[in-house]
Amino acid sequence: MTPYLTAPIPGTGGTGVLMGEFDDDGRESLVLGFANNQWLTHFKVLGHGVVSWLTRGVSLGIYRNGFSIHSDDLFLPDARWSIAGHDRRGLRPGHLSADAGVQDPDEPADVAYLVAWQRRTGLKIDQAFNGFGSGDWSAQTGAPDPLLPAITAAKGSLRFIIPNLGPARTATGVKWPGADASRETVVRRVGSARTVPRHPMNSFDNVGTKADEVAEYNWIDTSRDDGGSGYCADHPATETCISPLDPVSGYDAYIVPIEKRIAFSHIVANDPMPHSAHQANLAEDRILYPVLDSILATYRRTFAASALLVNPRLTNAGAALARLQDRAGHNRRDRPARGPHRDRHQWLRGPRVCAGHRARWRHGSRSDRPVCRLHQRGGRSRPRRDGARHADGGYGIRQSGRSPQRDAAGDLGAGPAYDVECELCRAHRLTKDVAVFDLDWEDTRAAQVAGLRARGTHAICYFSAGSWENWRSDQAALPAAVKGRNLSGWKGEKWLDTRALATLLPIMGKRMDMCKAKGCESLDPDNVDG
């Protein structure tokens, strides 16, 4: 037995094997000594290792986890929870303010705390702006809104989204408005847009202090005999009554661990659905931050430092959810989804080689804006060799990654993540409505890249880092000593000896410099697996 995962045995000084490889007469078996199913968090964490053992480390895709959190109703008022009255009372027109009709001088400090927290953790809290609210404050109080200049000054360090509001969506051309997953769990079309369902967190929209949160939590989740509303007893199918939480310690001791556990289970399940809280949770006691800090701390304890936690934008999350539904056939006529889907290790099939300059999409819909790859050779495009050739002429392809980006404040964070949806075996025009073009390093002009980026399309620069191609302008710089066998199926191309770094690095460096000079955002080095 070769142990892979061990744990202390309770009540003893020994250690037990929870997962290991058992070898018997040349036969290898993976032994799991713990309960496992799709709902258990520990199995979600260890599942990748199980698959890696089974496939002997063959990678079928990029392993990554993502987490995004939204703060709803920026600038808007809300009704504050009344501890004594057990209801919403005292209209609070000050959005982040503490009391009705009273300006909160700490609002700029709340914004400064938000920016500093984002910079420290690397996680953005997307601010949901409904398109109004600040003017209402000024009209009601007769004073300038203290939050507006603070947000305006920090806007370069913040990310903004728009919720599911029809007029604002129409006026701004928003394609991915946020929605409430407690009401609808699927992406659906609303005019030209598609909604993005979001997990609502139990940081209530009408509380700003830990005491208020615990009081409302107790009212909803305790029985009438314990002084609660009895809602939990009246709805046993969806609610469970708890013992009343302590007003002082209940938030940190009970609510934070539960919210952390729920959100972390979404992360390790590879669930792309964002989470939503409320702007009031960022003020006063700033109750959202302990939950987020606990989530991040658990992630860092569980995964290696190299396992970056991706922070998708609303657009990326919506596109990922839509792709999952499309693959399962659930977006046809907006049929409901069957539940969460894991999509970490999937072999996708590329399009057939089609006549003329057309290709057929085999995965997802055209509105998903997939990745187009243009690799030209003598005026003809060439399909990538990322995967195995299928009998029908398609190619297996790996999921793509992402590149880091800096915001206006200079903070480095994770850029948008794009899954490879298709590979084009024929050249497509650069006017194609896709999210990313993978362009040849030599055949593409800087003006073409500039045109793509001007309309918000990303440009990746392709070059062969592991082969010699006899049509390249720098082909003479590669001596015969570094050339190997011919690439099967590719006339005029030979493998390179990648051990000859002193010869290859200067040449490949010049290619990468050309990619940068043309304005491409990232690199796509091919043929590095020879």
Short mmCIF file of C-alpha atoms in Angstrom, two decimals:
data_model
loop_
_atom_site.label_atom_id
_atom_site.label_comp_id
_atom_site.label_asym_id
_atom_site.label_seq_id
_atom_site.Cartn_x
_atom_site.Cartn_y
_atom_site.Cartn_z
CA MET A 1 0.00 0.00 0.00
CA THR A 2 1.33 3.41 -1.00
CA PRO A 3 -0.44 6.08 1.12
CA TYR A 4 -1.50 9.28 -0.64
CA LEU A 5 -3.65 10.83 2.09
CA THR A 6 -3.34 10.19 5.81
CA ALA A 7 -4.97 11.55 8.95
CA PRO A 8 -4.50 11.13 12.72
CA ILE A 9 -6.63 8.38 14.27
CA PRO A 10 -8.77 9.98 17.05
CA GLY A 11 -7.85 8.84 20.53
CA THR A 12 -4.60 7.21 19.46
CA GLY A 13 -1.12 8.32 18.55
CA GLY A 14 -1.32 6.58 15.19
CA THR A 15 -2.05 7.68 11.66
CA GLY A 16 -4.51 6.08 9.24
CA VAL A 17 -4.61 5.97 5.46
CA LEU A 18 -7.62 7.67 3.92
CA MET A 19 -6.53 7.23 0.31
CA GLY A 20 -3.77 5.14 -1.20
CA GLU A 21 -2.67 2.83 -3.98
CA PHE A 22 -2.80 -0.91 -3.39
CA ASP A 23 -0.57 -3.04 -5.62
CA ASP A 24 -1.38 -6.74 -5.93
CA ASP A 25 0.46 -8.94 -8.43
CA GLY A 26 0.92 -6.09 -10.90
CA ARG A 27 -2.63 -4.77 -10.51
CA GLU A 28 -3.06 -1.29 -9.05
CA SER A 29 -6.18 -0.15 -7.19
CA LEU A 30 -6.97 3.21 -5.66
CA VAL A 31 -8.45 2.66 -2.21
CA LEU A 32 -10.68 5.35 -0.68
CA GLY A 33 -11.28 5.00 3.03
CA PHE A 34 -13.88 7.75 3.36
CA ALA A 35 -17.45 8.43 2.29
CA ASN A 36 -17.75 10.24 -1.01
CA ASN A 37 -20.43 11.69 -3.23
CA GLN A 38 -20.98 14.84 -5.26
CA TRP A 39 -22.29 16.79 -2.25
CA LEU A 40 -19.36 16.25 0.12
CA THR A 41 -16.84 19.09 0.10
CA HIS A 42 -13.82 16.89 0.81
CA PHE A 43 -14.63 14.73 -2.22
CA LYS A 44 -14.95 17.81 -4.42
CA VAL A 45 -11.47 18.83 -3.30
CA LEU A 46 -9.96 15.36 -3.78
CA GLY A 47 -11.85 14.48 -6.97
CA HIS A 48 -9.20 16.00 -9.23
CA GLY A 49 -6.55 13.83 -7.62
CA VAL A 50 -8.67 10.72 -8.17
CA VAL A 51 -9.06 11.54 -11.86
CA SER A 52 -5.34 12.33 -12.16
CA TRP A 53 -4.47 8.93 -10.68
CA LEU A 54 -6.84 7.17 -13.05
CA THR A 55 -5.49 8.96 -16.15
CA ARG A 56 -1.86 8.79 -14.97
CA GLY A 57 -1.60 12.57 -15.05
CA VAL A 58 -2.89 13.07 -18.58
CA SER A 59 -4.44 16.54 -18.52
CA LEU A 60 -7.80 16.91 -20.18
CA GLY A 61 -8.23 20.55 -19.30
CA ILE A 62 -7.23 23.37 -17.02
CA TYR A 63 -7.96 22.83 -13.32
CA ARG A 64 -9.08 26.10 -11.81
CA ASN A 65 -11.52 27.38 -9.20
CA GLY A 66 -13.42 30.64 -9.32
CA PHE A 67 -15.29 32.90 -6.93
CA SER A 68 -17.07 36.17 -7.56
CA ILE A 69 -19.11 38.28 -5.15
CA HIS A 70 -21.47 41.16 -5.92
CA SER A 71 -22.64 43.97 -3.64
CA ASP A 72 -26.14 45.00 -4.77
CA ASP A 73 -27.92 48.37 -4.80
CA LEU A 74 -25.08 50.88 -4.71
CA PHE A 75 -26.44 54.37 -3.79
CA LEU A 76 -29.92 53.04 -2.97
CA PRO A 77 -31.87 53.34 0.31
CA ASP A 78 -33.25 50.38 2.20
CA ALA A 79 -35.54 49.63 5.11
CA ARG A 80 -33.52 48.81 8.22
CA TRP A 81 -34.29 45.72 10.28
CA SER A 82 -35.93 46.57 13.58
CA ILE A 83 -34.74 44.32 16.41
CA ALA A 84 -37.64 45.31 18.64
CA GLY A 85 -40.34 45.19 15.98
CA HIS A 86 -39.01 42.13 14.10
CA ASP A 87 -39.63 43.85 10.77
CA ARG A 88 -38.30 46.44 8.34
CA ARG A 89 -38.67 49.89 9.83
CA GLY A 90 -37.06 53.29 9.65
CA LEU A 91 -36.48 54.03 5.97
CA ARG A 92 -32.80 54.62 5.58
CA PRO A 93 -32.26 57.01 2.66
CA GLY A 94 -28.52 57.07 3.18
CA HIS A 95 -27.63 53.84 1.33
CA LEU A 96 -24.40 53.17 3.28
CA SER A 97 -25.53 55.45 6.14
CA ALA A 98 -26.44 54.22 9.58
CA ASP A 99 -29.61 56.18 10.46
CA ALA A 100 -32.62 57.50 8.61
CA GLY A 101 -32.08 61.02 7.33
CA VAL A 102 -28.62 61.31 8.84
CA GLN A 103 -25.49 61.52 6.72
CA ASP A 104 -22.86 59.01 7.72
CA PRO A 105 -19.41 60.62 7.79
CA ASP A 106 -17.82 57.16 7.59
CA GLU A 107 -19.02 56.50 4.04
CA PRO A 108 -15.72 57.63 2.44
CA ALA A 109 -13.91 55.47 5.00
CA ASP A 110 -16.06 52.49 3.98
CA VAL A 111 -15.04 52.98 0.36
CA ALA A 112 -11.37 53.33 1.32
CA TYR A 113 -11.65 50.11 3.34
CA LEU A 114 -13.19 48.33 0.34
CA VAL A 115 -10.36 49.40 -1.97
CA ALA A 116 -7.68 48.44 0.57
CA TRP A 117 -9.32 45.05 1.20
CA GLN A 118 -9.49 44.30 -2.52
CA ARG A 119 -5.83 45.20 -2.94
CA ARG A 120 -4.83 43.01 0.01
CA THR A 121 -6.80 39.93 -1.04
CA GLY A 122 -6.75 40.24 -4.84
CA LEU A 123 -10.54 39.73 -4.93
CA LYS A 124 -12.89 42.31 -6.42
CA ILE A 125 -16.37 42.90 -4.96
CA ASP A 126 -18.44 43.92 -7.98
CA GLN A 127 -20.65 46.92 -7.24
CA ALA A 128 -24.18 46.61 -8.66
CA PHE A 129 -25.34 50.06 -9.75
CA ASN A 130 -29.03 50.45 -10.64
CA GLY A 131 -28.56 53.77 -12.39
CA PHE A 132 -30.04 56.04 -9.71
CA GLY A 133 -30.09 56.77 -5.97
CA SER A 134 -27.53 59.48 -5.34
CA GLY A 135 -29.87 62.24 -6.54
CA ASP A 136 -32.60 60.95 -4.22
CA TRP A 137 -30.25 61.35 -1.27
CA SER A 138 -29.58 64.98 -2.10
CA ALA A 139 -33.29 65.69 -2.65
CA GLN A 140 -34.26 64.15 0.70
CA THR A 141 -31.49 65.61 2.82
CA GLY A 142 -30.76 68.89 1.03
CA ALA A 143 -27.05 68.07 1.13
CA PRO A 144 -24.54 66.58 -1.32
CA ASP A 145 -24.30 62.82 -1.30
CA PRO A 146 -21.07 61.90 0.59
CA LEU A 147 -20.85 58.51 -1.10
CA LEU A 148 -20.81 59.75 -4.70
CA PRO A 149 -17.43 61.56 -4.63
CA ALA A 150 -15.86 58.69 -2.71
CA ILE A 151 -17.01 56.14 -5.28
CA THR A 152 -16.05 58.42 -8.17
CA ALA A 153 -12.53 58.88 -6.78
CA ALA A 154 -12.09 55.12 -6.38
CA LYS A 155 -13.79 54.01 -9.59
CA GLY A 156 -10.51 52.95 -11.17
CA SER A 157 -10.10 50.32 -8.45
CA LEU A 158 -13.71 49.09 -8.55
CA ARG A 159 -15.73 46.88 -10.87
CA PHE A 160 -19.34 47.76 -11.66
CA ILE A 161 -22.23 45.65 -12.92
CA ILE A 162 -25.91 46.25 -13.55
CA PRO A 163 -28.73 44.13 -12.08
CA ASN A 164 -31.78 42.90 -13.91
CA LEU A 165 -33.40 46.26 -14.67
CA GLY A 166 -35.11 46.54 -18.03
CA PRO A 167 -34.80 50.31 -18.71
CA ALA A 168 -31.12 50.45 -17.70
CA ARG A 169 -30.39 47.33 -19.71
CA THR A 170 -31.97 48.79 -22.83
CA ALA A 171 -30.28 52.18 -22.47
CA THR A 172 -26.79 50.80 -21.92
CA GLY A 173 -26.85 47.73 -24.12
CA VAL A 174 -25.96 45.42 -21.21
CA LYS A 175 -25.84 41.79 -22.33
CA TRP A 176 -25.48 40.02 -18.96
CA PRO A 177 -27.68 41.40 -16.13
CA GLY A 178 -27.56 39.77 -12.71
CA ALA A 179 -30.51 37.75 -11.40
CA ASP A 180 -31.48 36.01 -8.15
CA ALA A 181 -30.77 32.26 -8.10
CA SER A 182 -33.25 31.77 -5.25
CA ARG A 183 -35.97 32.65 -7.77
CA GLU A 184 -34.50 31.25 -10.98
CA THR A 185 -31.50 28.98 -11.35
CA VAL A 186 -31.02 29.09 -15.12
CA VAL A 187 -29.74 31.56 -17.66
CA ARG A 188 -32.68 32.89 -19.65
CA ARG A 189 -33.14 35.40 -22.42
CA VAL A 190 -34.64 38.82 -21.70
CA GLY A 191 -34.77 40.60 -25.03
CA SER A 192 -31.23 40.64 -26.39
CA ALA A 193 -29.68 39.96 -22.95
CA ARG A 194 -29.25 36.79 -20.93
CA THR A 195 -29.64 36.75 -17.15
CA VAL A 196 -26.94 35.50 -14.79
CA PRO A 197 -28.39 33.72 -11.72
CA ARG A 198 -26.45 34.42 -8.53
CA HIS A 199 -26.28 32.65 -5.18
CA PRO A 200 -27.74 35.00 -2.52
CA MET A 201 -25.67 35.00 0.66
CA ASN A 202 -27.35 35.19 4.06
CA SER A 203 -25.88 38.59 4.77
CA PHE A 204 -29.28 40.23 4.76
CA ASP A 205 -29.89 43.28 2.61
CA ASN A 206 -31.31 45.34 5.48
CA VAL A 207 -28.59 44.97 8.11
CA GLY A 208 -25.30 46.69 8.73
CA THR A 209 -24.34 45.36 12.16
CA LYS A 210 -23.71 41.91 13.56
CA ALA A 211 -26.46 42.43 16.15
CA ASP A 212 -29.01 43.22 13.43
CA GLU A 213 -27.94 40.19 11.39
CA VAL A 214 -28.26 37.83 14.37
CA ALA A 215 -31.64 39.29 15.35
CA GLU A 216 -33.12 38.78 11.88
CA TYR A 217 -31.50 35.35 11.61
CA ASN A 218 -33.06 34.33 14.93
CA TRP A 219 -36.47 35.67 13.90
CA ILE A 220 -36.50 33.62 10.69
CA ASP A 221 -34.83 30.43 11.90
CA THR A 222 -36.16 29.84 15.41
CA SER A 223 -39.50 28.48 16.57
CA ARG A 224 -42.28 30.48 18.16
CA ASP A 225 -41.49 28.85 21.50
CA ASP A 226 -37.98 30.31 21.25
CA GLY A 227 -39.29 33.77 20.37
CA GLY A 228 -38.94 33.43 16.61
CA SER A 229 -41.44 33.84 13.80
CA GLY A 230 -41.99 30.09 13.47
CA TYR A 231 -41.30 30.33 9.74
CA CYS A 232 -38.85 27.45 10.01
CA ALA A 233 -41.48 25.22 11.65
CA ASP A 234 -44.07 26.18 9.04
CA HIS A 235 -41.76 25.28 6.14
CA PRO A 236 -39.97 22.06 7.19
CA ALA A 237 -39.18 21.12 3.58
CA THR A 238 -36.84 24.09 3.14
CA GLU A 239 -36.04 25.33 6.65
CA THR A 240 -34.61 23.90 9.87
CA CYS A 241 -35.25 25.52 13.23
CA ILE A 242 -32.14 26.27 15.30
CA SER A 243 -31.56 27.29 18.88
CA PRO A 244 -31.43 31.08 19.25
CA LEU A 245 -28.00 32.51 18.52
CA ASP A 246 -26.19 34.63 21.08
CA PRO A 247 -26.61 38.32 20.10
CA VAL A 248 -22.93 39.04 20.74
CA SER A 249 -21.10 35.92 19.52
CA GLY A 250 -23.68 34.36 17.21
CA TYR A 251 -22.51 36.04 14.04
CA ASP A 252 -18.83 35.08 14.24
CA ALA A 253 -19.41 31.69 15.88
CA TYR A 254 -22.32 30.40 13.77
CA ILE A 255 -23.28 32.49 10.74
CA VAL A 256 -19.78 33.12 9.36
CA PRO A 257 -18.77 29.39 9.40
CA ILE A 258 -22.01 28.35 7.71
CA GLU A 259 -21.80 30.99 4.99
CA LYS A 260 -18.16 30.10 4.44
CA ARG A 261 -18.97 26.40 4.12
CA ILE A 262 -21.75 27.01 1.59
CA ALA A 263 -19.72 29.36 -0.60
CA PHE A 264 -16.59 27.19 -0.43
CA SER A 265 -18.61 24.18 -1.57
CA HIS A 266 -19.61 26.19 -4.65
CA ILE A 267 -15.98 27.03 -5.35
CA VAL A 268 -14.69 23.46 -5.22
CA ALA A 269 -17.70 22.25 -7.23
CA ASN A 270 -16.47 24.52 -10.04
CA ASP A 271 -19.80 26.36 -9.94
CA PRO A 272 -19.41 29.53 -12.05
CA MET A 273 -22.51 31.16 -10.53
CA PRO A 274 -21.60 34.43 -8.73
CA HIS A 275 -22.64 35.23 -5.16
CA SER A 276 -24.55 38.33 -4.10
CA ALA A 277 -24.71 40.33 -0.88
CA HIS A 278 -25.76 43.92 -0.23
CA GLN A 279 -24.05 47.29 -0.01
CA ALA A 280 -25.25 47.71 3.59
CA ASN A 281 -23.03 44.75 4.52
CA LEU A 282 -19.95 46.83 3.60
CA ALA A 283 -20.76 49.60 6.10
CA GLU A 284 -21.09 49.95 9.88
CA ASP A 285 -19.75 46.58 11.20
CA ARG A 286 -18.78 45.60 7.62
CA ILE A 287 -20.22 42.16 8.21
CA LEU A 288 -19.47 40.79 4.74
CA TYR A 289 -15.70 40.90 5.13
CA PRO A 290 -15.40 38.24 7.89
CA VAL A 291 -17.28 35.80 5.63
CA LEU A 292 -15.07 36.55 2.63
CA ASP A 293 -11.89 36.42 4.71
CA SER A 294 -12.92 33.01 6.04
CA ILE A 295 -13.62 31.73 2.50
CA LEU A 296 -10.23 32.90 1.25
CA ALA A 297 -8.40 31.53 4.30
CA THR A 298 -10.02 28.11 3.82
CA TYR A 299 -9.10 28.10 0.16
CA ARG A 300 -5.47 28.92 0.92
CA ARG A 301 -5.29 26.21 3.58
CA THR A 302 -6.73 23.67 1.18
CA PHE A 303 -4.86 24.39 -2.04
CA ALA A 304 -1.25 25.13 -2.90
CA ALA A 305 -0.17 28.73 -3.40
CA SER A 306 0.03 28.09 -7.16
CA ALA A 307 -3.72 27.28 -7.31
CA LEU A 308 -4.92 30.79 -8.08
CA LEU A 309 -8.54 31.58 -7.26
CA VAL A 310 -10.03 33.16 -10.37
CA ASN A 311 -12.30 36.18 -9.86
CA PRO A 312 -14.58 36.12 -12.94
CA ARG A 313 -16.48 39.14 -14.17
CA LEU A 314 -20.26 38.89 -14.57
CA THR A 315 -19.85 38.49 -18.34
CA ASN A 316 -17.48 35.54 -17.95
CA ALA A 317 -19.68 33.87 -15.34
CA GLY A 318 -22.76 34.27 -17.52
CA ALA A 319 -21.01 32.87 -20.58
CA ALA A 320 -19.75 29.86 -18.58
CA LEU A 321 -23.23 29.15 -17.19
CA ALA A 322 -24.78 29.48 -20.63
CA ARG A 323 -22.22 27.07 -22.12
CA LEU A 324 -22.98 24.48 -19.45
CA GLN A 325 -26.69 24.77 -20.17
CA ASP A 326 -26.17 24.72 -23.92
CA ARG A 327 -24.12 21.54 -23.75
CA ALA A 328 -26.86 19.88 -21.73
CA GLY A 329 -29.51 21.22 -24.11
CA HIS A 330 -31.21 23.34 -21.46
CA ASN A 331 -31.12 26.70 -23.21
CA ARG A 332 -33.41 25.57 -25.94
CA ARG A 333 -36.67 27.30 -25.13
CA ASP A 334 -35.19 28.15 -21.71
CA ARG A 335 -35.80 24.76 -20.18
CA PRO A 336 -34.72 24.54 -16.53
CA ALA A 337 -31.30 23.14 -15.77
CA ARG A 338 -30.96 19.82 -13.96
CA GLY A 339 -28.48 21.15 -11.44
CA PRO A 340 -24.82 22.14 -11.26
CA HIS A 341 -22.40 20.65 -13.77
CA ARG A 342 -18.72 19.96 -13.29
CA ASP A 343 -16.72 21.09 -16.28
CA ARG A 344 -13.09 20.78 -15.28
CA HIS A 345 -11.81 18.02 -17.53
CA GLN A 346 -13.64 17.81 -20.81
CA TRP A 347 -12.36 16.77 -24.20
CA LEU A 348 -14.20 18.96 -26.69
CA ARG A 349 -14.50 18.15 -30.37
CA GLY A 350 -13.56 20.81 -32.88
CA PRO A 351 -15.43 21.59 -36.11
CA ARG A 352 -15.19 19.63 -39.31
CA VAL A 353 -12.97 20.98 -42.04
CA CYS A 354 -15.51 22.69 -44.24
CA ALA A 355 -15.34 23.81 -47.84
CA GLY A 356 -14.76 27.46 -48.60
CA HIS A 357 -14.37 29.88 -45.70
CA ARG A 358 -17.01 28.52 -43.40
CA ALA A 359 -16.87 26.32 -40.32
CA ARG A 360 -19.59 24.68 -38.31
CA TRP A 361 -19.94 25.30 -34.58
CA ARG A 362 -20.07 22.05 -32.70
CA HIS A 363 -20.30 23.35 -29.12
CA GLY A 364 -22.17 26.26 -27.61
CA SER A 365 -24.06 28.95 -29.47
CA ARG A 366 -22.70 31.78 -31.57
CA SER A 367 -23.82 34.28 -28.95
CA ASP A 368 -21.26 32.75 -26.57
CA ARG A 369 -18.51 34.43 -28.62
CA PRO A 370 -16.06 31.52 -28.75
CA VAL A 371 -12.37 31.62 -29.55
CA CYS A 372 -11.35 31.81 -33.21
CA ARG A 373 -7.88 30.72 -34.21
CA LEU A 374 -6.38 31.97 -37.44
CA HIS A 375 -3.13 30.19 -38.29
CA GLN A 376 -2.27 30.92 -41.88
CA ARG A 377 0.24 29.22 -44.10
CA GLY A 378 0.53 30.47 -47.63
CA GLY A 379 -2.95 31.97 -47.48
CA ARG A 380 -4.47 28.82 -45.96
CA SER A 381 -5.37 28.23 -42.36
CA ARG A 382 -4.01 25.30 -40.41
CA PRO A 383 -5.79 23.58 -37.51
CA ARG A 384 -3.95 23.34 -34.22
CA ARG A 385 -2.66 19.99 -33.00
CA ASP A 386 -3.88 20.39 -29.41
CA GLY A 387 -5.65 17.07 -29.31
CA ALA A 388 -6.39 13.79 -30.99
CA ARG A 389 -7.82 13.65 -34.49
CA HIS A 390 -11.31 12.19 -34.61
CA ALA A 391 -12.72 10.02 -37.36
CA ASP A 392 -15.03 12.79 -38.55
CA GLY A 393 -12.17 15.22 -39.09
CA GLY A 394 -12.55 17.15 -35.84
CA TYR A 395 -9.86 17.78 -33.26
CA GLY A 396 -9.92 17.33 -29.50
CA ILE A 397 -9.00 20.63 -27.87
CA ARG A 398 -8.00 21.77 -24.43
CA GLN A 399 -9.62 24.48 -22.40
CA SER A 400 -7.85 27.81 -22.64
CA GLY A 401 -6.48 29.89 -19.77
CA ARG A 402 -6.38 33.57 -18.96
CA SER A 403 -3.94 36.41 -18.64
CA PRO A 404 -3.38 38.82 -15.73
CA GLN A 405 -4.54 42.41 -16.03
CA ARG A 406 -3.91 45.59 -14.09
CA ASP A 407 -6.68 47.94 -13.07
CA ALA A 408 -6.47 51.72 -13.09
CA ALA A 409 -4.81 51.70 -9.67
CA GLY A 410 -2.09 49.38 -10.90
CA ASP A 411 -3.35 46.36 -8.99
CA LEU A 412 -2.59 43.05 -10.66
CA GLY A 413 -5.53 40.70 -10.81
CA ALA A 414 -6.87 37.82 -12.80
CA GLY A 415 -8.17 38.75 -16.23
CA PRO A 416 -11.18 37.19 -17.92
CA ALA A 417 -11.14 33.42 -18.32
CA TYR A 418 -12.12 31.91 -21.67
CA ASP A 419 -12.79 28.25 -22.34
CA VAL A 420 -11.85 27.07 -25.81
CA GLU A 421 -15.16 26.33 -27.45
CA CYS A 422 -14.09 25.61 -31.00
CA GLU A 423 -11.23 25.58 -33.39
CA LEU A 424 -11.62 26.90 -36.91
CA CYS A 425 -10.03 24.84 -39.62
CA ARG A 426 -10.66 27.53 -42.21
CA ALA A 427 -9.80 31.21 -42.04
CA HIS A 428 -12.49 33.52 -40.69
CA ARG A 429 -12.75 37.22 -41.18
CA LEU A 430 -11.64 39.38 -38.31
CA THR A 431 -15.15 40.82 -38.19
CA LYS A 432 -16.40 37.57 -36.67
CA ASP A 433 -18.27 38.24 -33.41
CA VAL A 434 -16.10 36.27 -31.01
CA ALA A 435 -14.45 37.07 -27.70
CA VAL A 436 -10.89 36.07 -28.61
CA PHE A 437 -8.83 35.71 -31.79
CA ASP A 438 -5.69 33.55 -31.75
CA LEU A 439 -3.58 35.15 -34.50
CA ASP A 440 -0.43 34.16 -36.33
CA TRP A 441 2.62 36.08 -35.09
CA GLU A 442 3.95 36.85 -38.54
CA ASP A 443 0.94 37.11 -40.83
CA THR A 444 -1.06 39.46 -38.61
CA ARG A 445 -0.58 43.22 -38.87
CA ALA A 446 -0.51 45.59 -35.91
CA ALA A 447 -3.43 47.53 -37.41
CA GLN A 448 -5.56 44.38 -37.37
CA VAL A 449 -4.81 43.78 -33.69
CA ALA A 450 -5.57 47.41 -32.88
CA GLY A 451 -8.91 47.11 -34.66
CA LEU A 452 -9.84 44.02 -32.65
CA ARG A 453 -8.92 45.55 -29.32
CA ALA A 454 -10.77 48.78 -30.16
CA ARG A 455 -14.03 46.82 -30.26
CA GLY A 456 -13.25 44.89 -27.06
CA THR A 457 -12.03 41.67 -28.66
CA HIS A 458 -8.95 40.02 -27.17
CA ALA A 459 -5.94 39.08 -29.31
CA ILE A 460 -3.66 36.12 -28.60
CA CYS A 461 -0.42 35.67 -30.53
CA TYR A 462 0.31 32.20 -31.90
CA PHE A 463 3.78 30.95 -32.74
CA SER A 464 5.36 27.52 -32.96
CA ALA A 465 7.89 27.31 -30.14
CA GLY A 466 8.84 23.69 -30.78
CA SER A 467 9.06 23.29 -34.53
CA TRP A 468 10.97 24.67 -37.52
CA GLU A 469 8.76 25.91 -40.37
CA ASN A 470 10.38 26.41 -43.76
CA TRP A 471 8.13 29.32 -44.74
CA ARG A 472 9.00 31.57 -41.81
CA SER A 473 11.11 34.68 -42.29
CA ASP A 474 13.55 33.57 -39.58
CA GLN A 475 13.80 29.93 -40.63
CA ALA A 476 17.44 30.32 -41.72
CA ALA A 477 18.44 31.31 -38.18
CA LEU A 478 17.72 27.77 -36.94
CA PRO A 479 20.73 25.52 -37.72
CA ALA A 480 20.42 21.91 -38.82
CA ALA A 481 21.79 20.76 -35.47
CA VAL A 482 18.57 21.68 -33.67
CA LYS A 483 16.20 20.19 -36.27
CA GLY A 484 14.70 16.79 -35.68
CA ARG A 485 12.21 14.57 -37.44
CA ASN A 486 9.44 15.76 -39.72
CA LEU A 487 6.09 16.55 -38.15
CA SER A 488 3.71 13.90 -39.35
CA GLY A 489 1.13 15.41 -41.68
CA TRP A 490 2.83 18.84 -41.90
CA LYS A 491 5.03 19.26 -44.94
CA GLY A 492 8.01 21.58 -44.47
CA GLU A 493 7.97 21.36 -40.67
CA LYS A 494 10.41 19.63 -38.31
CA TRP A 495 10.60 19.20 -34.57
CA LEU A 496 13.16 21.30 -32.69
CA ASP A 497 15.52 20.09 -30.01
CA THR A 498 14.15 22.10 -27.08
CA ARG A 499 17.29 21.30 -25.07
CA ALA A 500 19.23 23.72 -27.26
CA LEU A 501 18.08 26.73 -25.26
CA ALA A 502 21.09 28.89 -26.11
CA THR A 503 20.08 28.73 -29.77
CA LEU A 504 16.30 28.73 -29.46
CA LEU A 505 15.63 31.32 -26.77
CA PRO A 506 16.95 34.37 -28.67
CA ILE A 507 14.91 33.42 -31.75
CA MET A 508 11.72 32.72 -29.82
CA GLY A 509 12.31 35.89 -27.79
CA LYS A 510 12.28 37.95 -30.99
CA ARG A 511 9.00 36.33 -31.99
CA MET A 512 7.49 37.20 -28.63
CA ASP A 513 8.78 40.76 -28.94
CA MET A 514 7.01 41.01 -32.30
CA CYS A 515 3.79 39.75 -30.70
CA LYS A 516 4.07 42.45 -28.05
CA ALA A 517 4.87 45.14 -30.60
CA LYS A 518 1.75 44.26 -32.57
CA GLY A 519 -0.40 44.74 -29.46
CA CYS A 520 -1.34 41.15 -28.62
CA GLU A 521 -2.31 40.54 -24.99
CA SER A 522 -0.95 37.03 -24.47
CA LEU A 523 1.03 34.25 -26.14
CA ASP A 524 0.09 30.84 -27.54
CA PRO A 525 3.31 28.81 -28.02
CA ASP A 526 2.54 25.64 -29.99
CA ASN A 527 4.29 22.28 -30.45
CA VAL A 528 5.96 22.17 -27.05
CA ASP A 529 4.99 18.54 -26.45
CA GLY A 530 7.23 16.85 -29.02
#
